[in-house]
mmCIF file of C-alpha atoms in Angstrom:
data_model
loop_
_atom_site.group_PDB
_atom_site.id
_atom_site.type_symbol
_atom_site.label_atom_id
_atom_site.label_comp_id
_atom_site.label_asym_id
_atom_site.label_seq_id
_atom_site.Cartn_x
_atom_site.Cartn_y
_atom_site.Cartn_z
ATOM 1 C CA MET E 92 11.842 12.489 -6.190
ATOM 2 C CA VAL E 93 12.415 10.179 -9.133
ATOM 3 C CA THR E 94 15.352 7.806 -9.190
ATOM 4 C CA THR E 95 16.364 5.078 -11.588
ATOM 5 C CA THR E 96 18.044 2.709 -9.166
ATOM 6 C CA THR E 97 16.513 -0.503 -7.927
ATOM 7 C CA THR E 98 16.106 -1.652 -4.347
ATOM 8 C CA THR E 99 16.897 -5.215 -3.361
ATOM 9 C CA THR E 100 16.502 -6.842 0.002
ATOM 10 C CA THR E 101 17.286 -10.393 0.973
ATOM 11 C CA ASP E 102 15.277 -10.228 4.197
ATOM 12 C CA ARG E 103 12.474 -12.746 4.287
ATOM 13 C CA PRO E 104 8.951 -11.686 5.274
ATOM 14 C CA SER E 105 8.098 -12.305 8.927
ATOM 15 C CA THR E 106 5.800 -15.089 10.051
ATOM 16 C CA ASP E 107 3.220 -12.484 11.144
ATOM 17 C CA TYR E 108 3.314 -10.923 7.681
ATOM 18 C CA LEU E 109 2.912 -14.266 5.915
ATOM 19 C CA THR E 110 0.061 -15.195 8.261
ATOM 20 C CA LEU E 111 -1.701 -11.932 7.359
ATOM 21 C CA VAL E 112 -1.129 -12.506 3.638
ATOM 22 C CA HIS E 113 -2.756 -15.956 3.899
ATOM 23 C CA THR E 114 -5.730 -14.804 6.011
ATOM 24 C CA PRO E 115 -9.149 -15.515 4.433
ATOM 25 C CA THR E 116 -11.049 -12.497 3.111
ATOM 26 C CA SER E 117 -13.833 -12.968 5.669
ATOM 27 C CA LYS E 118 -11.291 -12.491 8.459
ATOM 28 C CA LEU E 119 -9.543 -9.575 6.714
ATOM 29 C CA ARG E 120 -12.793 -7.624 6.861
ATOM 30 C CA ALA E 121 -12.961 -8.126 10.640
ATOM 31 C CA LEU E 122 -9.284 -7.121 11.050
ATOM 32 C CA MET E 123 -9.912 -4.000 9.008
ATOM 33 C CA GLN E 124 -12.930 -3.007 11.068
ATOM 34 C CA ARG E 125 -11.130 -3.346 14.389
ATOM 35 C CA GLY E 126 -7.745 -1.982 13.217
ATOM 36 C CA ASP E 127 -6.650 1.426 14.411
ATOM 37 C CA THR E 128 -5.189 4.432 12.645
ATOM 38 C CA PRO E 129 -1.516 4.258 11.665
ATOM 39 C CA ASP E 130 0.682 7.213 12.604
ATOM 40 C CA ALA E 131 1.329 8.825 9.214
ATOM 41 C CA ALA E 132 4.505 10.482 10.521
ATOM 42 C CA ALA E 133 5.881 7.050 11.540
ATOM 43 C CA LEU E 134 5.502 5.814 7.936
ATOM 44 C CA VAL E 135 7.642 8.646 6.533
ATOM 45 C CA GLY E 136 11.181 7.788 5.497
ATOM 46 C CA TRP E 137 10.441 4.090 4.998
ATOM 47 C CA GLU E 138 9.611 1.722 2.202
ATOM 48 C CA TRP E 139 7.242 -1.139 2.918
ATOM 49 C CA ARG E 140 7.131 -4.673 1.547
ATOM 50 C CA GLY E 141 3.674 -5.104 0.016
ATOM 51 C CA THR E 142 1.673 -8.117 -1.070
ATOM 52 C CA ASN E 143 -1.675 -7.938 -2.820
ATOM 53 C CA MET E 144 -4.295 -10.466 -1.812
ATOM 54 C CA PRO E 145 -5.634 -12.805 -2.984
ATOM 55 C CA ALA E 146 -2.780 -14.750 -4.563
ATOM 56 C CA THR E 147 -4.552 -14.603 -7.944
ATOM 57 C CA SER E 148 -3.316 -10.985 -8.174
ATOM 58 C CA GLY E 149 -0.099 -12.630 -9.380
ATOM 59 C CA LEU E 150 -1.843 -13.498 -12.649
ATOM 60 C CA LEU E 151 -1.891 -9.764 -13.396
ATOM 61 C CA GLY E 152 1.723 -9.271 -12.285
ATOM 62 C CA LEU E 153 0.549 -7.373 -9.216
ATOM 63 C CA ARG E 154 1.301 -9.764 -6.348
ATOM 64 C CA ARG E 155 4.326 -7.979 -4.841
ATOM 65 C CA PHE E 156 5.194 -4.296 -4.622
ATOM 66 C CA ILE E 157 6.978 -1.689 -2.514
ATOM 67 C CA LYS E 158 5.151 1.315 -1.089
ATOM 68 C CA GLY E 159 7.143 4.338 0.114
ATOM 69 C CA PHE E 160 6.171 7.325 2.237
ATOM 70 C CA GLU E 161 7.728 10.795 2.230
ATOM 71 C CA PRO E 162 6.975 14.228 3.692
ATOM 72 C CA THR E 163 5.539 16.948 1.491
ATOM 73 C CA GLY E 164 6.617 20.558 1.662
ATOM 74 C CA GLU E 165 3.337 21.382 3.414
ATOM 75 C CA GLY E 166 3.988 19.138 6.432
ATOM 76 C CA GLU E 167 1.745 16.392 5.094
ATOM 77 C CA VAL E 168 2.568 12.865 3.915
ATOM 78 C CA ALA E 169 2.616 11.507 0.376
ATOM 79 C CA GLY E 170 3.633 8.198 -1.085
ATOM 80 C CA TYR E 171 4.497 6.178 -4.158
ATOM 81 C CA ASN E 172 4.658 2.602 -5.405
ATOM 82 C CA VAL E 173 7.512 0.557 -6.837
ATOM 83 C CA SER E 174 6.859 -2.510 -8.967
ATOM 84 C CA VAL E 175 8.441 -5.821 -7.912
ATOM 85 C CA ARG E 176 8.936 -8.828 -10.184
ATOM 86 C CA GLY E 177 7.603 -12.246 -9.340
ATOM 87 C CA THR E 178 5.040 -13.740 -7.015
ATOM 88 C CA ASP E 179 7.188 -15.885 -4.712
ATOM 89 C CA LEU E 180 7.010 -14.439 -1.209
ATOM 90 C CA ALA E 181 10.251 -16.192 -0.222
ATOM 91 C CA THR E 182 12.431 -14.361 -2.770
ATOM 92 C CA PRO E 183 13.906 -10.855 -2.333
ATOM 93 C CA TRP E 184 11.730 -7.825 -3.072
ATOM 94 C CA THR E 185 13.675 -6.281 -5.945
ATOM 95 C CA GLY E 186 12.241 -3.041 -7.254
ATOM 96 C CA ARG E 187 12.078 -2.635 -11.010
ATOM 97 C CA ASN E 188 11.765 0.484 -13.088
ATOM 98 C CA GLN E 189 8.786 1.329 -15.244
ATOM 99 C CA ARG E 190 9.124 1.318 -19.013
ATOM 100 C CA ASP E 191 9.797 5.053 -18.958
ATOM 101 C CA GLY E 192 12.719 4.568 -16.539
ATOM 102 C CA ARG E 193 10.966 5.770 -13.387
ATOM 103 C CA ARG E 194 11.376 3.659 -10.260
ATOM 104 C CA GLU E 195 8.564 5.351 -8.337
ATOM 105 C CA TRP E 196 5.107 5.531 -9.834
ATOM 106 C CA ALA E 197 1.407 5.825 -8.872
ATOM 107 C CA PRO E 198 1.821 8.642 -6.312
ATOM 108 C CA PHE E 199 -0.797 9.177 -3.622
ATOM 109 C CA THR E 200 -1.649 11.474 -0.739
ATOM 110 C CA VAL E 201 -2.004 10.222 2.844
ATOM 111 C CA ALA E 202 -4.652 11.703 5.124
ATOM 112 C CA PRO E 203 -7.012 10.854 7.954
ATOM 113 C CA ILE E 204 -10.526 9.902 6.883
ATOM 114 C CA ASP E 205 -12.987 12.763 6.526
ATOM 115 C CA PRO E 206 -16.163 11.380 8.138
ATOM 116 C CA VAL E 207 -18.386 13.434 5.809
ATOM 117 C CA GLY E 208 -16.210 12.981 2.707
ATOM 118 C CA PRO E 209 -16.936 10.547 -0.111
ATOM 119 C CA HIS E 210 -14.285 8.020 1.033
ATOM 120 C CA ASN E 211 -15.256 7.204 4.603
ATOM 121 C CA ARG E 212 -15.758 3.445 4.676
ATOM 122 C CA TYR E 213 -13.320 2.892 7.582
ATOM 123 C CA LEU E 214 -13.245 5.956 9.826
ATOM 124 C CA GLN E 215 -10.236 4.706 11.827
ATOM 125 C CA ALA E 216 -8.068 4.227 8.723
ATOM 126 C CA LEU E 217 -5.698 6.445 6.786
ATOM 127 C CA LEU E 218 -6.772 7.167 3.207
ATOM 128 C CA LEU E 219 -4.228 6.740 0.421
ATOM 129 C CA ASP E 220 -5.780 8.776 -2.410
ATOM 130 C CA TYR E 221 -4.151 8.285 -5.794
ATOM 131 C CA GLY E 222 -6.423 10.837 -7.455
ATOM 132 C CA ALA E 223 -5.443 13.637 -5.047
ATOM 133 C CA ALA E 224 -1.711 13.468 -5.809
ATOM 134 C CA PRO E 225 -0.352 16.713 -7.323
ATOM 135 C CA ASP E 226 0.602 14.818 -10.489
ATOM 136 C CA PRO E 227 -1.620 11.688 -10.526
ATOM 137 C CA GLU E 228 -0.609 8.656 -12.538
ATOM 138 C CA ALA E 229 -2.405 8.475 -15.886
ATOM 139 C CA GLY E 230 -4.969 5.728 -16.296
ATOM 140 C CA VAL E 231 -6.571 3.427 -13.776
ATOM 141 C CA ALA E 232 -4.112 4.096 -10.937
ATOM 142 C CA SER E 233 -5.548 7.583 -10.316
ATOM 143 C CA ARG E 234 -8.914 5.993 -9.524
ATOM 144 C CA LEU E 235 -7.575 3.957 -6.587
ATOM 145 C CA ARG E 236 -8.403 4.762 -2.971
ATOM 146 C CA ASP E 237 -6.773 2.617 -0.275
ATOM 147 C CA TYR E 238 -7.770 2.380 3.374
ATOM 148 C CA LEU E 239 -4.890 1.491 5.709
ATOM 149 C CA VAL E 240 -5.046 0.288 9.347
ATOM 150 C CA ARG E 241 -2.735 -1.172 11.965
ATOM 151 C CA VAL E 242 -3.089 -4.906 12.522
ATOM 152 C CA VAL E 243 -1.638 -4.706 16.034
ATOM 153 C CA PRO E 244 -2.988 -1.784 18.105
ATOM 154 C CA GLY E 245 -0.327 0.871 18.653
ATOM 155 C CA SER E 246 2.159 -0.670 16.174
ATOM 156 C CA ASP E 247 2.930 0.684 12.713
ATOM 157 C CA ASP E 248 5.086 -2.320 11.792
ATOM 158 C CA LEU E 249 2.352 -4.480 10.181
ATOM 159 C CA LEU E 250 -0.463 -2.829 8.225
ATOM 160 C CA LEU E 251 -3.552 -4.022 6.370
ATOM 161 C CA GLY E 252 -5.116 -2.212 3.455
ATOM 162 C CA GLN E 253 -8.185 -2.514 1.311
ATOM 163 C CA ALA E 254 -8.146 -1.031 -2.185
ATOM 164 C CA PHE E 255 -11.171 0.448 -3.934
ATOM 165 C CA MET E 256 -11.628 1.670 -7.503
ATOM 166 C CA VAL E 257 -13.677 4.853 -7.881
ATOM 167 C CA ALA E 258 -16.205 4.780 -10.708
ATOM 168 C CA GLY E 259 -18.391 7.881 -10.658
ATOM 169 C CA ARG E 260 -20.232 7.939 -7.327
ATOM 170 C CA TRP E 261 -19.315 4.327 -6.637
ATOM 171 C CA SER E 262 -16.330 2.786 -4.894
ATOM 172 C CA VAL E 263 -15.804 -0.826 -5.881
ATOM 173 C CA PRO E 264 -13.579 -3.067 -3.718
ATOM 174 C CA VAL E 265 -10.724 -4.501 -5.783
ATOM 175 C CA GLY E 266 -8.565 -6.282 -3.221
ATOM 176 C CA TRP E 267 -6.578 -6.368 -0.029
ATOM 177 C CA PHE E 268 -2.905 -5.834 0.715
ATOM 178 C CA ALA E 269 -0.460 -6.283 3.566
ATOM 179 C CA LEU E 270 2.480 -3.993 4.358
ATOM 180 C CA VAL E 271 5.479 -4.571 6.599
ATOM 181 C CA ARG E 272 8.453 -2.258 7.108
ATOM 182 C CA LEU E 273 11.175 -3.134 4.570
ATOM 183 C CA ALA E 274 13.979 -0.551 4.510
ATOM 184 C CA GLU E 275 14.686 3.139 4.857
ATOM 185 C CA ARG E 276 13.622 5.135 1.843
ATOM 186 C CA PRO E 277 16.509 5.689 -0.555
ATOM 187 C CA SER E 278 17.657 9.293 -0.739
#
């Protein structure tokens, strides 16, 4: 579903979220390896406050974002991204539309990891596959593959992701991101 409205929240990120965002990369790797699989169904119907790590992602205008999850007609889960202005983690996450007027962009599919598939780096993660979306975003976005795990076992409220760019047979790590539940998905 494509809408042209923006989402604004004045809620501040939690201390746990900010701690995760400021965690050194060496420790993120360990968190990712011991994280467990999020419940894809529990993500549906929500938008999530997202922060790319490291902070230098702000130089590219990619520090903050919103990620939403929705059911597909086939009983599976899909998602989308919403751009957010600014890099200050203490200001509201205000979604902004793309140049073409779309609010939601860079769609992806959500699925458990296939242990014998090409994207199986973290077997306990969910895979967000931007290239498998029915109508993938043109350009670089369709080459992204994100692995997503729970930070706290059994809780889908704080999630850690690692993003990879697919280049032929290779998957190149491009960064980390944190997600925390933000608001119900607009209808």
